[in-house]
Tab-separated table of C-alpha atoms in Angstrom:
chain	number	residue	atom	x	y	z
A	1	UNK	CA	23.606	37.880	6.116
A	2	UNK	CA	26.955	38.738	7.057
A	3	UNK	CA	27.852	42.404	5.550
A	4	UNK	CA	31.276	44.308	4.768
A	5	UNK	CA	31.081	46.800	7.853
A	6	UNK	CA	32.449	47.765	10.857
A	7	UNK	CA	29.085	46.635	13.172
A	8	UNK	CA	29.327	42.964	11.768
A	9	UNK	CA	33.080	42.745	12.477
A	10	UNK	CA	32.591	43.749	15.665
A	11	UNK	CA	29.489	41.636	16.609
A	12	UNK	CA	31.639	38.808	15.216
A	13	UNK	CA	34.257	39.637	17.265
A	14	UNK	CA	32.258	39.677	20.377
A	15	UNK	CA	30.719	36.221	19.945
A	16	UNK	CA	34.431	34.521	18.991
A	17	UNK	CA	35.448	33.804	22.735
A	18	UNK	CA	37.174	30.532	21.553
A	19	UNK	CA	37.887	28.613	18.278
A	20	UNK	CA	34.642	26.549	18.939
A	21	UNK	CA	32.694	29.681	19.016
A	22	UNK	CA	34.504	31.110	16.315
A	23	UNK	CA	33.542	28.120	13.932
A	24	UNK	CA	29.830	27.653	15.590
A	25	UNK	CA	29.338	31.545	14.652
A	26	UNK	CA	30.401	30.958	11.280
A	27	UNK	CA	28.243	27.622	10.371
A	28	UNK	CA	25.611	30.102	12.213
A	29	UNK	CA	26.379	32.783	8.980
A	30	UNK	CA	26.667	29.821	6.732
A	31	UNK	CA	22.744	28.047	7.541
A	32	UNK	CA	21.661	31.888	7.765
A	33	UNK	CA	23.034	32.315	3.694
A	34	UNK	CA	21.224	29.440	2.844
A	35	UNK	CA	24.297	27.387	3.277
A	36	UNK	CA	23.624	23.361	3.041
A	37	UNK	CA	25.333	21.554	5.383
A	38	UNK	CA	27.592	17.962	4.450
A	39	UNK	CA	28.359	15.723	6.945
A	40	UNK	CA	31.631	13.360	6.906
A	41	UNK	CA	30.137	10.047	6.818
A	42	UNK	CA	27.529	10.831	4.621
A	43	UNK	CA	27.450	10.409	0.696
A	44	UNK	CA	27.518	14.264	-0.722
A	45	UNK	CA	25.159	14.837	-3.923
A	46	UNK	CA	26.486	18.404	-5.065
A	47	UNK	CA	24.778	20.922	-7.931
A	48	UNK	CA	25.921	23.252	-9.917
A	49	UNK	CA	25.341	26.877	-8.514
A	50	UNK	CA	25.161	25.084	-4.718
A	51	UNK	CA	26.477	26.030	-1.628
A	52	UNK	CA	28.081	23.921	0.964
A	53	UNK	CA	29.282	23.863	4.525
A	54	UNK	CA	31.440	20.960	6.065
A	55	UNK	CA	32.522	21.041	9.731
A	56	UNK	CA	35.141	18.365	11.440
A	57	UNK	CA	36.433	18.537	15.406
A	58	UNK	CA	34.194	21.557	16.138
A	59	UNK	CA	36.980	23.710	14.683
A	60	UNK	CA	37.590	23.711	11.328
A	61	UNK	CA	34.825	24.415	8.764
A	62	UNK	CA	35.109	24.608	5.112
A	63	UNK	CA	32.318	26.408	3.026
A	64	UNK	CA	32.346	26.633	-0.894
A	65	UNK	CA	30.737	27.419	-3.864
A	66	UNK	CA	29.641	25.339	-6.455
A	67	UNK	CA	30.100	27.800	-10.152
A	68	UNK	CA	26.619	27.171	-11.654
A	69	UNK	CA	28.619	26.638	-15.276
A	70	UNK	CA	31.361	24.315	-13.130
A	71	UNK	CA	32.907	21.572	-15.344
A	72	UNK	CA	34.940	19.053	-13.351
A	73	UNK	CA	38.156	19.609	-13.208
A	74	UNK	CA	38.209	23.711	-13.242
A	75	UNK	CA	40.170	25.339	-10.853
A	76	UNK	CA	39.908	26.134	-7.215
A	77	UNK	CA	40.126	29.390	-5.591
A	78	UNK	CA	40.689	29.467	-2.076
A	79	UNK	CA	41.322	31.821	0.839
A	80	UNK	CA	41.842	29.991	4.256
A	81	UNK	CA	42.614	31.552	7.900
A	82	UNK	CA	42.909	30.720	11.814
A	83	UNK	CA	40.766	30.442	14.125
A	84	UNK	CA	42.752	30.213	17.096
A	85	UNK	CA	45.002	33.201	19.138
A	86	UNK	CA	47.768	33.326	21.957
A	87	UNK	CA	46.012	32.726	25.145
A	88	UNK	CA	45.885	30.925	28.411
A	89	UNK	CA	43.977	27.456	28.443
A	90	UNK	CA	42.888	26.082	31.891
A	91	UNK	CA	44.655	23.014	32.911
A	92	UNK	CA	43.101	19.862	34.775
A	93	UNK	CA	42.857	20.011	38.144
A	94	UNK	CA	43.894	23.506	38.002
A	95	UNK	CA	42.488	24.567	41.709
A	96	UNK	CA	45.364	26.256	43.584
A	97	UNK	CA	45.174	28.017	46.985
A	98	UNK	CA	47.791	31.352	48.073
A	99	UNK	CA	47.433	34.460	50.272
A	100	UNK	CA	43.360	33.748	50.867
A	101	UNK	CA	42.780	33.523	47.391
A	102	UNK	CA	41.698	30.216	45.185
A	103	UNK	CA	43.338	30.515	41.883
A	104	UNK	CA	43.814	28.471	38.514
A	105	UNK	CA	46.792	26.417	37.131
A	106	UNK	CA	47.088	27.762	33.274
A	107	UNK	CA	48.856	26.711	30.006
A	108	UNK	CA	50.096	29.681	27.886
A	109	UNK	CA	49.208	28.734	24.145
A	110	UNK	CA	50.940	30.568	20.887
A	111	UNK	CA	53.279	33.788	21.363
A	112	UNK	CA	51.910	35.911	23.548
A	113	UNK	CA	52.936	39.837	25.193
A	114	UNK	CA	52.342	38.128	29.191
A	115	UNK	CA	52.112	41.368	30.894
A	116	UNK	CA	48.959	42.807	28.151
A	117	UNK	CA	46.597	40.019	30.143
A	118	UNK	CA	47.560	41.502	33.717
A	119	UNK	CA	45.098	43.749	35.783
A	120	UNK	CA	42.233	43.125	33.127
A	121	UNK	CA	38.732	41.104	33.444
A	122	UNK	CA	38.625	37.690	32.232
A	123	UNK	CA	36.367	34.829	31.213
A	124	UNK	CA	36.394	31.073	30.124
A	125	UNK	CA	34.909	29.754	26.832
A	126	UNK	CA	35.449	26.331	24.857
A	127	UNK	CA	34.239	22.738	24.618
A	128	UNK	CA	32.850	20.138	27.539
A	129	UNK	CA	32.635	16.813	27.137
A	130	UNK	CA	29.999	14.819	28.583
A	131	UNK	CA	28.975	10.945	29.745
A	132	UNK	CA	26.508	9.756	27.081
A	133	UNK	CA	24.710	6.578	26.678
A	134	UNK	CA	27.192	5.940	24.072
A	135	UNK	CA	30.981	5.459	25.546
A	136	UNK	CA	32.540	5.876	22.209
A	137	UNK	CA	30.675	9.206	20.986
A	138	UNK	CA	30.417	11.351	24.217
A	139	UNK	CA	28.638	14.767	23.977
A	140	UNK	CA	30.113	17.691	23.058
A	141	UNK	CA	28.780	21.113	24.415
A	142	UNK	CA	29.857	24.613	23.946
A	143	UNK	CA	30.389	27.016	26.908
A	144	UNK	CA	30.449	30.590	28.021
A	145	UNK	CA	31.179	32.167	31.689
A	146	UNK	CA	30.280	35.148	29.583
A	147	UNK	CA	31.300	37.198	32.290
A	148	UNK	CA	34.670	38.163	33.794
A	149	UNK	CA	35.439	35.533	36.701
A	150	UNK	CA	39.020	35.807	36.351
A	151	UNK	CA	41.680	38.676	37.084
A	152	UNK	CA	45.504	38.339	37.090
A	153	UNK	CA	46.958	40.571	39.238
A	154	UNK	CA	50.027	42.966	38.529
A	155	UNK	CA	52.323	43.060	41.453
A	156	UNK	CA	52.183	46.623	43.130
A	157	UNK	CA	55.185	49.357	42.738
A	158	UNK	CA	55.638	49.022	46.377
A	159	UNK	CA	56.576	45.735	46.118
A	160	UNK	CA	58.886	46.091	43.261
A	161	UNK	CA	60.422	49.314	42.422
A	162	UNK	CA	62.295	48.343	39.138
A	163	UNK	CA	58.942	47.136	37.369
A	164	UNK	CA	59.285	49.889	35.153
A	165	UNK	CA	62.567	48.785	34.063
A	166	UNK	CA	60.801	45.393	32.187
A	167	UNK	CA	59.677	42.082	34.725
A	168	UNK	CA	60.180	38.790	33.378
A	169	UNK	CA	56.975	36.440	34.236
A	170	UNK	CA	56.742	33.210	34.901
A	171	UNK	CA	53.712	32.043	33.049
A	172	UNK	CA	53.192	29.211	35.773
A	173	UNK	CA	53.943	31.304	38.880
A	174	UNK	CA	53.194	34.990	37.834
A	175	UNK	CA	50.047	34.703	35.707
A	176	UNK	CA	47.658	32.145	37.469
A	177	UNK	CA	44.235	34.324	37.755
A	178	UNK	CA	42.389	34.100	40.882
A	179	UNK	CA	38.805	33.322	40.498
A	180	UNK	CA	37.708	33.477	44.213
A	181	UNK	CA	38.382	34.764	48.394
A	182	UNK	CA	38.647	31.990	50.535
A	183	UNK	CA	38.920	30.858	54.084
A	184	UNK	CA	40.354	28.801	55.925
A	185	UNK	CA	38.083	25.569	55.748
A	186	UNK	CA	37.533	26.395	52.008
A	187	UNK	CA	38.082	22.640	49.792
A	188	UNK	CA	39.707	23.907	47.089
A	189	UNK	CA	39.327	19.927	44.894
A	190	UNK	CA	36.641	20.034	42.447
A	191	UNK	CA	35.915	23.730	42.681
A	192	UNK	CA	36.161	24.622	38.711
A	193	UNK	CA	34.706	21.773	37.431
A	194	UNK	CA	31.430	22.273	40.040
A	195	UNK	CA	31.676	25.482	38.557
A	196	UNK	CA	31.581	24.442	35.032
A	197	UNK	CA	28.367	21.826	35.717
A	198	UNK	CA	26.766	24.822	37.220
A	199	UNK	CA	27.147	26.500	34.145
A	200	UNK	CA	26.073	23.932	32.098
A	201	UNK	CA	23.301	22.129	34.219
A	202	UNK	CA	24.795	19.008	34.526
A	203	UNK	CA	26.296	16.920	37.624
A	204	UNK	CA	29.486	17.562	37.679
A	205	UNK	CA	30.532	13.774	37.360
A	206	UNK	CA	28.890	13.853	34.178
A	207	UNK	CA	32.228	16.182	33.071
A	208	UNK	CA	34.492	13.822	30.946
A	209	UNK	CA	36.585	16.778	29.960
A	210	UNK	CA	37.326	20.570	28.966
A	211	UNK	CA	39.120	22.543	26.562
A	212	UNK	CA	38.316	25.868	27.741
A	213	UNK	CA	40.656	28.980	26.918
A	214	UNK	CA	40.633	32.577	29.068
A	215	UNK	CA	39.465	35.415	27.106
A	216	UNK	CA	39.677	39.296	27.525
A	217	UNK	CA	35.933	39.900	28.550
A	218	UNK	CA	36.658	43.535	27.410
A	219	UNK	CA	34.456	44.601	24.251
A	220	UNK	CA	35.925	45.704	20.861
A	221	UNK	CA	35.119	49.178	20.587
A	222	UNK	CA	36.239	52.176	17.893
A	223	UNK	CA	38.561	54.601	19.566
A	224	UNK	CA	39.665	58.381	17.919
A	225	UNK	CA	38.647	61.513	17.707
A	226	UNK	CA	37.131	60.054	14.716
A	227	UNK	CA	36.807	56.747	15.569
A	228	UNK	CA	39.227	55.405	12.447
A	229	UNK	CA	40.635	52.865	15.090
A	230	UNK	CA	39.564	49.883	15.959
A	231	UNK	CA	40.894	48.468	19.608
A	232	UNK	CA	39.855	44.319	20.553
A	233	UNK	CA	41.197	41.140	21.705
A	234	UNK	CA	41.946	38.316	19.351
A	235	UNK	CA	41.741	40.735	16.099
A	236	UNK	CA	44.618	38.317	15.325
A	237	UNK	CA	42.868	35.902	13.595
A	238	UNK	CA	39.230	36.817	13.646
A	239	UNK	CA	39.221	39.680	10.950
A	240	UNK	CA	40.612	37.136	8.734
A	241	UNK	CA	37.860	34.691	9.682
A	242	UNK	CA	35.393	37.607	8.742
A	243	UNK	CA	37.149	38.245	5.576
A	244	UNK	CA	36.998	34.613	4.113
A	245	UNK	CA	33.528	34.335	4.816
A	246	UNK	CA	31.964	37.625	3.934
A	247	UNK	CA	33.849	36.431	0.436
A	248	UNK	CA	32.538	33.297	0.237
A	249	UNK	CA	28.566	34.081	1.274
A	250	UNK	CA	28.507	36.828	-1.383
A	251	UNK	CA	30.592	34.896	-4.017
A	252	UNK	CA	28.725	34.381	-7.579
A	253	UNK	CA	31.469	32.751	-9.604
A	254	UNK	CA	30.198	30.889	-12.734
A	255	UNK	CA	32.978	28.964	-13.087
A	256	UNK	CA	35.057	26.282	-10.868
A	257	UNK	CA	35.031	26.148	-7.229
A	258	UNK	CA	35.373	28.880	-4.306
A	259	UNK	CA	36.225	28.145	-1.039
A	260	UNK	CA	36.326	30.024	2.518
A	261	UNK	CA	38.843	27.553	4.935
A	262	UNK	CA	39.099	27.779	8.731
A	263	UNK	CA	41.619	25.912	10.201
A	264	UNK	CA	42.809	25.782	14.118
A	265	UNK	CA	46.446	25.834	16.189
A	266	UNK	CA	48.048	28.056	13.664
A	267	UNK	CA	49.558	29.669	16.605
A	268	UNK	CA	51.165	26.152	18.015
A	269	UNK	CA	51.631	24.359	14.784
A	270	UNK	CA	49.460	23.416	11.704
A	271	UNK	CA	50.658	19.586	11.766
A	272	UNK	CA	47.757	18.621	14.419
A	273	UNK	CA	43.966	16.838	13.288
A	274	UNK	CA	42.542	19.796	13.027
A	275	UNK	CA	45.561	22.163	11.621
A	276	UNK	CA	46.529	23.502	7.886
A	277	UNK	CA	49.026	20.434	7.739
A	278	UNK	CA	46.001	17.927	8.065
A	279	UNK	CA	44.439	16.020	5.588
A	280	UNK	CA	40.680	17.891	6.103
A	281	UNK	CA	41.431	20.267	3.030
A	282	UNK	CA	42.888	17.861	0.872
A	283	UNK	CA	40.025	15.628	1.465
A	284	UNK	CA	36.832	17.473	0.816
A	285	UNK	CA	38.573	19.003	-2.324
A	286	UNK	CA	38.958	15.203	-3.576
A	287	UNK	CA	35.339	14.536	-2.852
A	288	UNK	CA	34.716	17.506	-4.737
A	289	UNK	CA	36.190	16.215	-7.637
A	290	UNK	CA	35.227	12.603	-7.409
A	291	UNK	CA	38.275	11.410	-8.100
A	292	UNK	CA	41.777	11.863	-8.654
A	293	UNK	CA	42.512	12.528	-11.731
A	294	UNK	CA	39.989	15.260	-11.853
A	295	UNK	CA	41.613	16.559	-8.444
A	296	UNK	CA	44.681	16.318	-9.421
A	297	UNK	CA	43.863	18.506	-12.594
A	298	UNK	CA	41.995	21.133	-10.903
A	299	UNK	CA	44.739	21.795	-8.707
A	300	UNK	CA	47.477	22.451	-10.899
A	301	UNK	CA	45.454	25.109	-11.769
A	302	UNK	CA	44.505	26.376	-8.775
A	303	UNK	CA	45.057	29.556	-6.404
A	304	UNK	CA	45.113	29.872	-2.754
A	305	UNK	CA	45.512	32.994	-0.422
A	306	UNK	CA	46.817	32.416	3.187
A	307	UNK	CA	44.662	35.015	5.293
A	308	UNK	CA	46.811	36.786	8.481
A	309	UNK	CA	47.043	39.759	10.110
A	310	UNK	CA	50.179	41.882	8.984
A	311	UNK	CA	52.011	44.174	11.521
A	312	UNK	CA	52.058	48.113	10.570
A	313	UNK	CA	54.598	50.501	11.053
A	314	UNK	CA	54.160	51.083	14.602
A	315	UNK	CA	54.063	54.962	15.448
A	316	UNK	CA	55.999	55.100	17.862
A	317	UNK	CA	58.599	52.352	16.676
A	318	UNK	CA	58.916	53.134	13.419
A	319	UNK	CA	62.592	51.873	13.681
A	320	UNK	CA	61.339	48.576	13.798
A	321	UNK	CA	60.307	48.606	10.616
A	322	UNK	CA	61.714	47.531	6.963
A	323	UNK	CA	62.888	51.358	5.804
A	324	UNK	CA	61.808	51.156	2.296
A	325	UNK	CA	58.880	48.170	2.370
A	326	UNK	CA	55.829	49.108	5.225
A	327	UNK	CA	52.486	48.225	5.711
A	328	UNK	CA	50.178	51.202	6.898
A	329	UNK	CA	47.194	50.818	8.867
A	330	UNK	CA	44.383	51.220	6.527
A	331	UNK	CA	46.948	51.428	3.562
């Protein structure tokens, strides 16, 4: 059971090395609550008093509750969040070779500070897709380095005396991580992906694909004298993700229908298949319901909260800030 404290955040945290993990940790939470899981192409028999899980693209998940006094058409009450964060995804192909060093070909994704990811140890985590006997429904399998493998290098002060003055970087030439030493007679084509069927016992021609993103390998971890902060990658949107469904495990409502909504590439744009903008939400509500009418009812009624991180006043940029409306940590 998923609890309200500082532990559970951070275990969460830990385990969220990409939006598949994210989402596979939560249905985890979900079947752990006693959660019942819908599938897509299924027929759904709901009950009063239930709760329900549905998953689509490995990504998104909706779980909701079912009020045990629910009459169709009573309202909705949602609170939905990202999964996703600013990172670097790995590219195809992305084996490069400079200064005795093999090295990856990236893809920055969302807005992201370039210089925080230098000089820090990295992994790779995310989705494979593999031959099956079926062309047209290919396995899916998460994976984890779950170690760093990665580094990206700052460039010394010897070799550039103005870097305190502010360096712009070039995402494509500046931040490519190196993953390995290498000589001479080292064949650099099909390195990663050998890598990646190492890592997931298979032949590495049974790789279709990959949609793996580079994570900060460093742990969350409480820092003070009193330990009143909290310092971790991809807080931004993971507490959010915690938030929704701590809510909607320990939600009793009698009445209408509660929801906890994860959705992906808030960072890029929500109009994608598996984005805010997509039908997914629209959908299971309408199943919900049964039919329009008694959809369309319910949500004129409704009430939904759009879960984000919000920026404090930053101590030492307090200037930055609105003078008369701020957000305090912890206020």
């Amino acid at each position: 059971m998923i609890k309200n404290n500082t532990a559970d955040l951070i275990s969460f945290l830990e385990k969220s090395v990409s939006p598949y993990h994210t989402t596979a940790e939560a249905i985890r939470l979900m079947d752990e609550s006693g959660f019942t899981a819908l599938e897509q192409n299924k027929p759904w028999k709901l009950e009063k008093g239930g709760n329900y899980y549905v998953k689509c693209f490995g990504t998104m998940l909706i779980a909701f509750h079912v009020g045990c006094e629910y009459v169709p058409g009573e309202d909705f009450r949602l609170a939905a969040c990202h999964v996703d964060w600013p990172c670097y995804y790995i590219k195809p192909n992305p084996e490069q070779v400079s200064g005795g060093c093999a090295k990856l070909s990236i893809e920055p994704y969302g807005g992201m500070i370039h210089n925080t990811w230098l000089d820090r140890p990295l992994s790779a985590a995310g989705m494979i897709t593999l031959k099956s006997d079926n062309v047209l429904a290919p396995e899916r399998r998460l994976v984890d380095f779950e170690k760093p493998i990665l580094t990206i290098p700052n460039l010394a002060i010897h070799m550039n005396r103005s870097v305190n003055k502010g360096v712009e970087l070039n995402p494509n030439k500046d931040m490519l991580p190196i993953c390995k030493s290498v000589e001479q007679d080292f064949n650099k084509d099909g390195y990663f992906v050998s890598k990646l069927a190492e890592l997931a016992g298979v032949a590495p021609e049974q790789i279709l694909s990959y949609d793996l993103c580079i994570y900060n390998a460093e742990k969350p971890m409480l820092c003070g004298f009193d330990e009143d902060f909290l310092t971790s990658p991809r807080l931004d949107n993971i507490t959010s993700a915690f938030a929704v469904l701590y809510g909607i495990v320990n939600c009793n409502r009698a009445h209408g229908v509660t929801a906890a909504v994860l959705f992906d590439n808030e960072e890029v744009g929500s109009g994608t298949k598996q984005g805010a903008k997509s039908s997914f939400l629209r959908d299971v509500l309408e199943r919900i319901c049964n039919n329009s009418e008694t959809y369309k009812r319910a949500v004129a009624k409704s009430f939904m909260l759009s879960c984000d991180n919000a920026h404090a006043v930053h101590p030492n940029f307090a200037d930055k800030s609105d003078g008369t409306n701020r957000v305090y940590m912890n206020g």
